[in-house]
Amino acid sequence: MERIPILKMGRLLLVTIQVDMHDRLAMTLQDDLMARIVKENAKGVLIDISALDIVDSFIGRMISNTAGMAKILDAQTVLVGMQPAVAMTLVELGLTLPGVSTALDVERGIKLLQASLE
Amino acid sequence: MERIPILKMGRLLLVTIQVDMHDRLAMTLQDDLMARIVKENAKGVLIDISALDIVDSFIGRMISNTAGMAKILDAQTVLVGMQPAVAMTLVELGLTLPGVSTALDVERGIKLLQASLE
């Protein structure tokens, strides 16, 4: 079955979303991610969406929910690599991604998480 | 157009392959990767294939060629996340990936590259 890989880097987890998310894939990702946060005792989650040209309300909600779940498990979520057009669309859709921090790229996202962990 | 994102982490670049590679996608990835190595002055490339259940001779050769090109640009390539079945298939196919280092996961791959950079 198709799965989105979750990469561990120290106490952070990195997810790169490259494919269109359908319902089941999104649910699997959430399940996998929560299981990994607990298993690896992760303190931060980076979600890279630089490959996505379009983020619709489904993915927007999915990311927002994932961040909420991660927060309950004591892990902070940073969304990285958002394309300018995606940011414009999200605001036009009224999706402001509450509870999700953002950073321009993975490198800045890692710095942001490490700063908040210290 | 479909593209595989290349993430920069310090002097390393990380590529996560999640989709089936066809010719054009593989060529685009190689082009992008070489351009990024030069642009970012990267010293190492991590290619994560943990999402791949199957690696055929085409992908095997592509990875091997990419590592060869990166080496000429003074960047070392580490292939990470290979599934046991993939390793078995590669050897059965006679693909031994010359010039490519491997590590079990991204974390170990980063350590390997950092050790060789010091």
PDB file of C-alpha atoms in Angstrom:
ATOM      1  CA  MET A   1       0.000   0.000   0.000  1.00  0.00           C
ATOM      2  CA  GLU A   2       1.072   3.539  -0.723  1.00  0.00           C
ATOM      3  CA  ARG A   3       2.564   5.298   2.271  1.00  0.00           C
ATOM      4  CA  ILE A   4       4.299   8.601   2.845  1.00  0.00           C
ATOM      5  CA  PRO A   5       7.657   7.976   4.514  1.00  0.00           C
ATOM      6  CA  ILE A   6       8.439   9.610   7.836  1.00  0.00           C
ATOM      7  CA  LEU A   7      12.124  10.368   8.328  1.00  0.00           C
ATOM      8  CA  LYS A   8      13.664  10.691  11.773  1.00  0.00           C
ATOM      9  CA  MET A   9      16.354  13.284  12.401  1.00  0.00           C
ATOM     10  CA  GLY A  10      17.349  13.497  16.025  1.00  0.00           C
ATOM     11  CA  ARG A  11      14.179  14.368  17.942  1.00  0.00           C
ATOM     12  CA  LEU A  12      12.456  15.676  14.833  1.00  0.00           C
ATOM     13  CA  LEU A  13      10.368  13.877  12.235  1.00  0.00           C
ATOM     14  CA  LEU A  14      10.278  14.985   8.613  1.00  0.00           C
ATOM     15  CA  VAL A  15       7.466  14.306   6.185  1.00  0.00           C
ATOM     16  CA  THR A  16       7.693  15.377   2.553  1.00  0.00           C
ATOM     17  CA  ILE A  17       4.343  15.435   0.811  1.00  0.00           C
ATOM     18  CA  GLN A  18       4.813  14.916  -2.919  1.00  0.00           C
ATOM     19  CA  VAL A  19       1.653  13.230  -4.064  1.00  0.00           C
ATOM     20  CA  ASP A  20      -1.982  14.207  -4.109  1.00  0.00           C
ATOM     21  CA  MET A  21      -3.485  13.311  -0.778  1.00  0.00           C
ATOM     22  CA  HIS A  22      -6.660  11.307  -0.899  1.00  0.00           C
ATOM     23  CA  ASP A  23      -8.666  10.425   2.202  1.00  0.00           C
ATOM     24  CA  ARG A  24      -7.074   7.097   2.978  1.00  0.00           C
ATOM     25  CA  LEU A  25      -3.510   8.261   2.401  1.00  0.00           C
ATOM     26  CA  ALA A  26      -4.095  11.237   4.688  1.00  0.00           C
ATOM     27  CA  MET A  27      -5.530   8.996   7.419  1.00  0.00           C
ATOM     28  CA  THR A  28      -2.611   6.571   7.080  1.00  0.00           C
ATOM     29  CA  LEU A  29      -0.153   9.455   7.333  1.00  0.00           C
ATOM     30  CA  GLN A  30      -1.827  10.766  10.478  1.00  0.00           C
ATOM     31  CA  ASP A  31      -1.850   7.308  12.061  1.00  0.00           C
ATOM     32  CA  ASP A  32       1.776   6.640  11.143  1.00  0.00           C
ATOM     33  CA  LEU A  33       2.909  10.055  12.294  1.00  0.00           C
ATOM     34  CA  MET A  34       1.240   9.843  15.707  1.00  0.00           C
ATOM     35  CA  ALA A  35       2.652   6.326  16.217  1.00  0.00           C
ATOM     36  CA  ARG A  36       6.153   7.550  15.311  1.00  0.00           C
ATOM     37  CA  ILE A  37       5.929  10.603  17.600  1.00  0.00           C
ATOM     38  CA  VAL A  38       5.225   8.286  20.515  1.00  0.00           C
ATOM     39  CA  LYS A  39       7.734   5.609  19.475  1.00  0.00           C
ATOM     40  CA  GLU A  40      10.628   8.001  18.823  1.00  0.00           C
ATOM     41  CA  ASN A  41       9.693  10.468  21.570  1.00  0.00           C
ATOM     42  CA  ALA A  42       9.776  13.175  18.907  1.00  0.00           C
ATOM     43  CA  LYS A  43       9.455  16.797  19.921  1.00  0.00           C
ATOM     44  CA  GLY A  44       8.921  18.309  16.512  1.00  0.00           C
ATOM     45  CA  VAL A  45       7.357  17.490  13.157  1.00  0.00           C
ATOM     46  CA  LEU A  46       8.361  19.127   9.884  1.00  0.00           C
ATOM     47  CA  ILE A  47       5.889  18.844   7.017  1.00  0.00           C
ATOM     48  CA  ASP A  48       7.402  19.871   3.694  1.00  0.00           C
ATOM     49  CA  ILE A  49       4.898  20.853   1.016  1.00  0.00           C
ATOM     50  CA  SER A  50       7.316  22.436  -1.460  1.00  0.00           C
ATOM     51  CA  ALA A  51       6.238  19.920  -4.093  1.00  0.00           C
ATOM     52  CA  LEU A  52       2.588  20.915  -3.875  1.00  0.00           C
ATOM     53  CA  ASP A  53       1.282  23.476  -6.359  1.00  0.00           C
ATOM     54  CA  ILE A  54      -2.191  23.289  -4.907  1.00  0.00           C
ATOM     55  CA  VAL A  55      -3.376  22.922  -1.333  1.00  0.00           C
ATOM     56  CA  ASP A  56      -7.126  22.561  -1.104  1.00  0.00           C
ATOM     57  CA  SER A  57      -9.294  22.776   1.980  1.00  0.00           C
ATOM     58  CA  PHE A  58      -8.993  19.005   2.520  1.00  0.00           C
ATOM     59  CA  ILE A  59      -5.202  19.079   2.787  1.00  0.00           C
ATOM     60  CA  GLY A  60      -5.328  22.331   4.725  1.00  0.00           C
ATOM     61  CA  ARG A  61      -7.625  20.773   7.330  1.00  0.00           C
ATOM     62  CA  MET A  62      -5.552  17.596   7.384  1.00  0.00           C
ATOM     63  CA  ILE A  63      -2.391  19.561   8.182  1.00  0.00           C
ATOM     64  CA  SER A  64      -4.175  21.619  10.797  1.00  0.00           C
ATOM     65  CA  ASN A  65      -5.629  18.487  12.450  1.00  0.00           C
ATOM     66  CA  THR A  66      -2.265  16.716  12.351  1.00  0.00           C
ATOM     67  CA  ALA A  67      -0.638  19.684  14.096  1.00  0.00           C
ATOM     68  CA  GLY A  68      -3.367  19.614  16.727  1.00  0.00           C
ATOM     69  CA  MET A  69      -2.881  15.894  17.376  1.00  0.00           C
ATOM     70  CA  ALA A  70       0.895  16.259  17.500  1.00  0.00           C
ATOM     71  CA  LYS A  71       0.547  19.089  20.004  1.00  0.00           C
ATOM     72  CA  ILE A  72      -1.417  16.846  22.362  1.00  0.00           C
ATOM     73  CA  LEU A  73       1.474  14.380  22.095  1.00  0.00           C
ATOM     74  CA  ASP A  74       3.829  17.260  23.015  1.00  0.00           C
ATOM     75  CA  ALA A  75       5.324  17.701  19.551  1.00  0.00           C
ATOM     76  CA  GLN A  76       5.348  20.998  17.685  1.00  0.00           C
ATOM     77  CA  THR A  77       4.540  21.084  13.964  1.00  0.00           C
ATOM     78  CA  VAL A  78       6.209  23.361  11.437  1.00  0.00           C
ATOM     79  CA  LEU A  79       4.957  23.544   7.871  1.00  0.00           C
ATOM     80  CA  VAL A  80       7.775  24.328   5.453  1.00  0.00           C
ATOM     81  CA  GLY A  81       8.279  25.065   1.778  1.00  0.00           C
ATOM     82  CA  MET A  82       4.926  26.611   1.035  1.00  0.00           C
ATOM     83  CA  GLN A  83       4.823  28.132  -2.438  1.00  0.00           C
ATOM     84  CA  PRO A  84       3.630  31.750  -2.688  1.00  0.00           C
ATOM     85  CA  ALA A  85       0.603  30.762  -4.770  1.00  0.00           C
ATOM     86  CA  VAL A  86      -0.404  28.224  -2.119  1.00  0.00           C
ATOM     87  CA  ALA A  87      -0.254  30.872   0.614  1.00  0.00           C
ATOM     88  CA  MET A  88      -2.479  33.130  -1.486  1.00  0.00           C
ATOM     89  CA  THR A  89      -4.985  30.346  -2.095  1.00  0.00           C
ATOM     90  CA  LEU A  90      -5.118  29.345   1.565  1.00  0.00           C
ATOM     91  CA  VAL A  91      -5.925  32.871   2.689  1.00  0.00           C
ATOM     92  CA  GLU A  92      -8.510  33.253  -0.063  1.00  0.00           C
ATOM     93  CA  LEU A  93     -10.100  29.989   1.113  1.00  0.00           C
ATOM     94  CA  GLY A  94     -10.140  31.354   4.645  1.00  0.00           C
ATOM     95  CA  LEU A  95      -7.749  28.646   5.870  1.00  0.00           C
ATOM     96  CA  THR A  96      -5.349  30.309   8.253  1.00  0.00           C
ATOM     97  CA  LEU A  97      -3.882  27.080   9.656  1.00  0.00           C
ATOM     98  CA  PRO A  98      -4.312  27.866  13.363  1.00  0.00           C
ATOM     99  CA  GLY A  99      -1.720  26.219  15.595  1.00  0.00           C
ATOM    100  CA  VAL A 100       0.662  25.540  12.724  1.00  0.00           C
ATOM    101  CA  SER A 101       3.994  27.366  12.588  1.00  0.00           C
ATOM    102  CA  THR A 102       5.518  27.935   9.180  1.00  0.00           C
ATOM    103  CA  ALA A 103       9.039  28.403   7.863  1.00  0.00           C
ATOM    104  CA  LEU A 104      10.353  29.106   4.392  1.00  0.00           C
ATOM    105  CA  ASP A 105      12.353  25.908   4.056  1.00  0.00           C
ATOM    106  CA  VAL A 106      13.369  22.793   5.973  1.00  0.00           C
ATOM    107  CA  GLU A 107      16.584  24.359   7.197  1.00  0.00           C
ATOM    108  CA  ARG A 108      14.775  27.317   8.769  1.00  0.00           C
ATOM    109  CA  GLY A 109      12.105  24.959  10.096  1.00  0.00           C
ATOM    110  CA  ILE A 110      14.722  22.833  11.858  1.00  0.00           C
ATOM    111  CA  LYS A 111      16.257  25.981  13.407  1.00  0.00           C
ATOM    112  CA  LEU A 112      12.840  27.130  14.561  1.00  0.00           C
ATOM    113  CA  LEU A 113      12.110  23.787  16.222  1.00  0.00           C
ATOM    114  CA  GLN A 114      15.552  23.489  17.771  1.00  0.00           C
ATOM    115  CA  ALA A 115      15.273  27.003  19.199  1.00  0.00           C
ATOM    116  CA  SER A 116      11.953  26.146  20.824  1.00  0.00           C
ATOM    117  CA  LEU A 117      13.348  22.876  22.220  1.00  0.00           C
ATOM    118  CA  GLU A 118      16.221  24.489  24.046  1.00  0.00           C
TER     119      GLU A 118
ATOM    120  CA  MET B   1       5.209  19.559 -13.961  1.00  0.00           C
ATOM    121  CA  GLU B   2       5.890  16.849 -11.475  1.00  0.00           C
ATOM    122  CA  ARG B   3       9.142  17.308  -9.601  1.00  0.00           C
ATOM    123  CA  ILE B   4      10.818  15.594  -6.686  1.00  0.00           C
ATOM    124  CA  PRO B   5      11.667  18.184  -4.041  1.00  0.00           C
ATOM    125  CA  ILE B   6      15.256  18.581  -2.885  1.00  0.00           C
ATOM    126  CA  LEU B   7      15.591  19.690   0.716  1.00  0.00           C
ATOM    127  CA  LYS B   8      18.654  21.503   1.983  1.00  0.00           C
ATOM    128  CA  MET B   9      19.971  20.781   5.451  1.00  0.00           C
ATOM    129  CA  GLY B  10      23.222  22.562   6.165  1.00  0.00           C
ATOM    130  CA  ARG B  11      25.674  21.345   3.534  1.00  0.00           C
ATOM    131  CA  LEU B  12      23.599  18.269   2.761  1.00  0.00           C
ATOM    132  CA  LEU B  13      20.765  17.773   0.310  1.00  0.00           C
ATOM    133  CA  LEU B  14      17.961  15.313   0.972  1.00  0.00           C
ATOM    134  CA  VAL B  15      15.812  13.686  -1.674  1.00  0.00           C
ATOM    135  CA  THR B  16      12.941  11.391  -0.746  1.00  0.00           C
ATOM    136  CA  ILE B  17      11.780   9.223  -3.610  1.00  0.00           C
ATOM    137  CA  GLN B  18       8.142   8.266  -3.136  1.00  0.00           C
ATOM    138  CA  VAL B  19       6.789   7.858  -6.618  1.00  0.00           C
ATOM    139  CA  ASP B  20       7.570   5.562  -9.480  1.00  0.00           C
ATOM    140  CA  MET B  21      10.409   7.052 -11.484  1.00  0.00           C
ATOM    141  CA  HIS B  22       9.833   7.307 -15.182  1.00  0.00           C
ATOM    142  CA  ASP B  23      12.498   8.522 -17.594  1.00  0.00           C
ATOM    143  CA  ARG B  24      11.640  12.194 -17.635  1.00  0.00           C
ATOM    144  CA  LEU B  25      11.183  12.458 -13.868  1.00  0.00           C
ATOM    145  CA  ALA B  26      14.553  10.778 -13.319  1.00  0.00           C
ATOM    146  CA  MET B  27      16.255  13.152 -15.758  1.00  0.00           C
ATOM    147  CA  THR B  28      14.609  16.172 -14.109  1.00  0.00           C
ATOM    148  CA  LEU B  29      15.739  14.952 -10.697  1.00  0.00           C
ATOM    149  CA  GLN B  30      19.324  14.524 -11.884  1.00  0.00           C
ATOM    150  CA  ASP B  31      19.330  17.994 -13.489  1.00  0.00           C
ATOM    151  CA  ASP B  32      17.804  19.634 -10.414  1.00  0.00           C
ATOM    152  CA  LEU B  33      20.129  17.815  -8.046  1.00  0.00           C
ATOM    153  CA  MET B  34      23.308  18.743  -9.899  1.00  0.00           C
ATOM    154  CA  ALA B  35      22.161  22.384 -10.132  1.00  0.00           C
ATOM    155  CA  ARG B  36      21.439  22.448  -6.394  1.00  0.00           C
ATOM    156  CA  ILE B  37      24.793  20.854  -5.486  1.00  0.00           C
ATOM    157  CA  VAL B  38      26.552  23.666  -7.314  1.00  0.00           C
ATOM    158  CA  LYS B  39      24.225  26.424  -6.098  1.00  0.00           C
ATOM    159  CA  GLU B  40      24.288  25.398  -2.428  1.00  0.00           C
ATOM    160  CA  ASN B  41      27.881  24.181  -2.422  1.00  0.00           C
ATOM    161  CA  ALA B  42      26.591  20.903  -1.018  1.00  0.00           C
ATOM    162  CA  LYS B  43      29.025  18.262   0.150  1.00  0.00           C
ATOM    163  CA  GLY B  44      26.630  15.382   0.543  1.00  0.00           C
ATOM    164  CA  VAL B  45      23.440  13.990  -0.952  1.00  0.00           C
ATOM    165  CA  LEU B  46      21.026  11.701   0.891  1.00  0.00           C
ATOM    166  CA  ILE B  47      18.620   9.711  -1.247  1.00  0.00           C
ATOM    167  CA  ASP B  48      15.859   8.111   0.792  1.00  0.00           C
ATOM    168  CA  ILE B  49      14.113   5.168  -0.852  1.00  0.00           C
ATOM    169  CA  SER B  50      12.247   3.821   2.186  1.00  0.00           C
ATOM    170  CA  ALA B  51       8.953   4.311   0.338  1.00  0.00           C
ATOM    171  CA  LEU B  52      10.002   2.089  -2.558  1.00  0.00           C
ATOM    172  CA  ASP B  53       8.955  -1.557  -2.471  1.00  0.00           C
ATOM    173  CA  ILE B  54      10.596  -2.218  -5.799  1.00  0.00           C
ATOM    174  CA  VAL B  55      13.828  -0.909  -7.281  1.00  0.00           C
ATOM    175  CA  ASP B  56      14.314  -2.052 -10.845  1.00  0.00           C
ATOM    176  CA  SER B  57      17.450  -1.811 -12.934  1.00  0.00           C
ATOM    177  CA  PHE B  58      16.358   1.575 -14.291  1.00  0.00           C
ATOM    178  CA  ILE B  59      16.168   3.204 -10.849  1.00  0.00           C
ATOM    179  CA  GLY B  60      19.289   1.333  -9.746  1.00  0.00           C
ATOM    180  CA  ARG B  61      21.256   2.738 -12.671  1.00  0.00           C
ATOM    181  CA  MET B  62      19.770   6.196 -12.145  1.00  0.00           C
ATOM    182  CA  ILE B  63      20.929   6.223  -8.507  1.00  0.00           C
ATOM    183  CA  SER B  64      24.344   4.932  -9.474  1.00  0.00           C
ATOM    184  CA  ASN B  65      24.717   7.568 -12.221  1.00  0.00           C
ATOM    185  CA  THR B  66      23.514  10.326  -9.908  1.00  0.00           C
ATOM    186  CA  ALA B  67      26.123   9.335  -7.333  1.00  0.00           C
ATOM    187  CA  GLY B  68      28.789   9.373 -10.034  1.00  0.00           C
ATOM    188  CA  MET B  69      27.798  12.850 -11.208  1.00  0.00           C
ATOM    189  CA  ALA B  70      27.611  14.174  -7.641  1.00  0.00           C
ATOM    190  CA  LYS B  71      31.084  12.799  -6.964  1.00  0.00           C
ATOM    191  CA  ILE B  72      32.515  14.793  -9.857  1.00  0.00           C
ATOM    192  CA  LEU B  73      30.918  17.863  -8.259  1.00  0.00           C
ATOM    193  CA  ASP B  74      32.674  16.878  -5.000  1.00  0.00           C
ATOM    194  CA  ALA B  75      29.548  15.672  -3.189  1.00  0.00           C
ATOM    195  CA  GLN B  76      29.200  12.242  -1.627  1.00  0.00           C
ATOM    196  CA  THR B  77      25.972  10.274  -2.052  1.00  0.00           C
ATOM    197  CA  VAL B  78      24.425   8.042   0.597  1.00  0.00           C
ATOM    198  CA  LEU B  79      21.427   5.889  -0.189  1.00  0.00           C
ATOM    199  CA  VAL B  80      19.224   5.397   2.871  1.00  0.00           C
ATOM    200  CA  GLY B  81      16.145   3.470   3.926  1.00  0.00           C
ATOM    201  CA  MET B  82      16.491   0.523   1.615  1.00  0.00           C
ATOM    202  CA  GLN B  83      14.007  -2.219   2.415  1.00  0.00           C
ATOM    203  CA  PRO B  84      15.403  -5.727   2.870  1.00  0.00           C
ATOM    204  CA  ALA B  85      13.489  -7.064  -0.136  1.00  0.00           C
ATOM    205  CA  VAL B  86      14.944  -4.303  -2.298  1.00  0.00           C
ATOM    206  CA  ALA B  87      18.482  -5.223  -1.267  1.00  0.00           C
ATOM    207  CA  MET B  88      17.767  -8.840  -2.165  1.00  0.00           C
ATOM    208  CA  THR B  89      16.363  -7.896  -5.556  1.00  0.00           C
ATOM    209  CA  LEU B  90      19.277  -5.599  -6.367  1.00  0.00           C
ATOM    210  CA  VAL B  91      21.833  -8.300  -5.702  1.00  0.00           C
ATOM    211  CA  GLU B  92      19.799 -10.829  -7.671  1.00  0.00           C
ATOM    212  CA  LEU B  93      19.709  -8.352 -10.569  1.00  0.00           C
ATOM    213  CA  GLY B  94      23.474  -7.995 -10.289  1.00  0.00           C
ATOM    214  CA  LEU B  95      23.192  -4.312  -9.367  1.00  0.00           C
ATOM    215  CA  THR B  96      25.746  -3.655  -6.664  1.00  0.00           C
ATOM    216  CA  LEU B  97      25.526   0.145  -6.829  1.00  0.00           C
ATOM    217  CA  PRO B  98      29.220   0.890  -7.165  1.00  0.00           C
ATOM    218  CA  GLY B  99      30.265   4.232  -5.695  1.00  0.00           C
ATOM    219  CA  VAL B 100      27.127   4.563  -3.591  1.00  0.00           C
ATOM    220  CA  SER B 101      27.377   4.385   0.192  1.00  0.00           C
ATOM    221  CA  THR B 102      24.352   3.116   2.072  1.00  0.00           C
ATOM    222  CA  ALA B 103      22.940   3.641   5.546  1.00  0.00           C
ATOM    223  CA  LEU B 104      19.923   2.157   7.298  1.00  0.00           C
ATOM    224  CA  ASP B 105      18.091   5.423   7.800  1.00  0.00           C
ATOM    225  CA  VAL B 106      18.414   9.165   7.251  1.00  0.00           C
ATOM    226  CA  GLU B 107      19.782   9.743  10.726  1.00  0.00           C
ATOM    227  CA  ARG B 108      22.641   7.262  10.211  1.00  0.00           C
ATOM    228  CA  GLY B 109      23.190   8.624   6.707  1.00  0.00           C
ATOM    229  CA  ILE B 110      23.599  12.165   8.040  1.00  0.00           C
ATOM    230  CA  LYS B 111      26.109  10.901  10.638  1.00  0.00           C
ATOM    231  CA  LEU B 112      28.033   9.051   7.941  1.00  0.00           C
ATOM    232  CA  LEU B 113      28.240  12.146   5.748  1.00  0.00           C
ATOM    233  CA  GLN B 114      29.131  14.448   8.616  1.00  0.00           C
ATOM    234  CA  ALA B 115      31.893  12.091   9.737  1.00  0.00           C
ATOM    235  CA  SER B 116      33.391  12.101   6.260  1.00  0.00           C
ATOM    236  CA  LEU B 117      33.153  15.910   6.036  1.00  0.00           C
ATOM    237  CA  GLU B 118      35.141  16.541   9.196  1.00  0.00           C
TER     238      GLU B 118
END
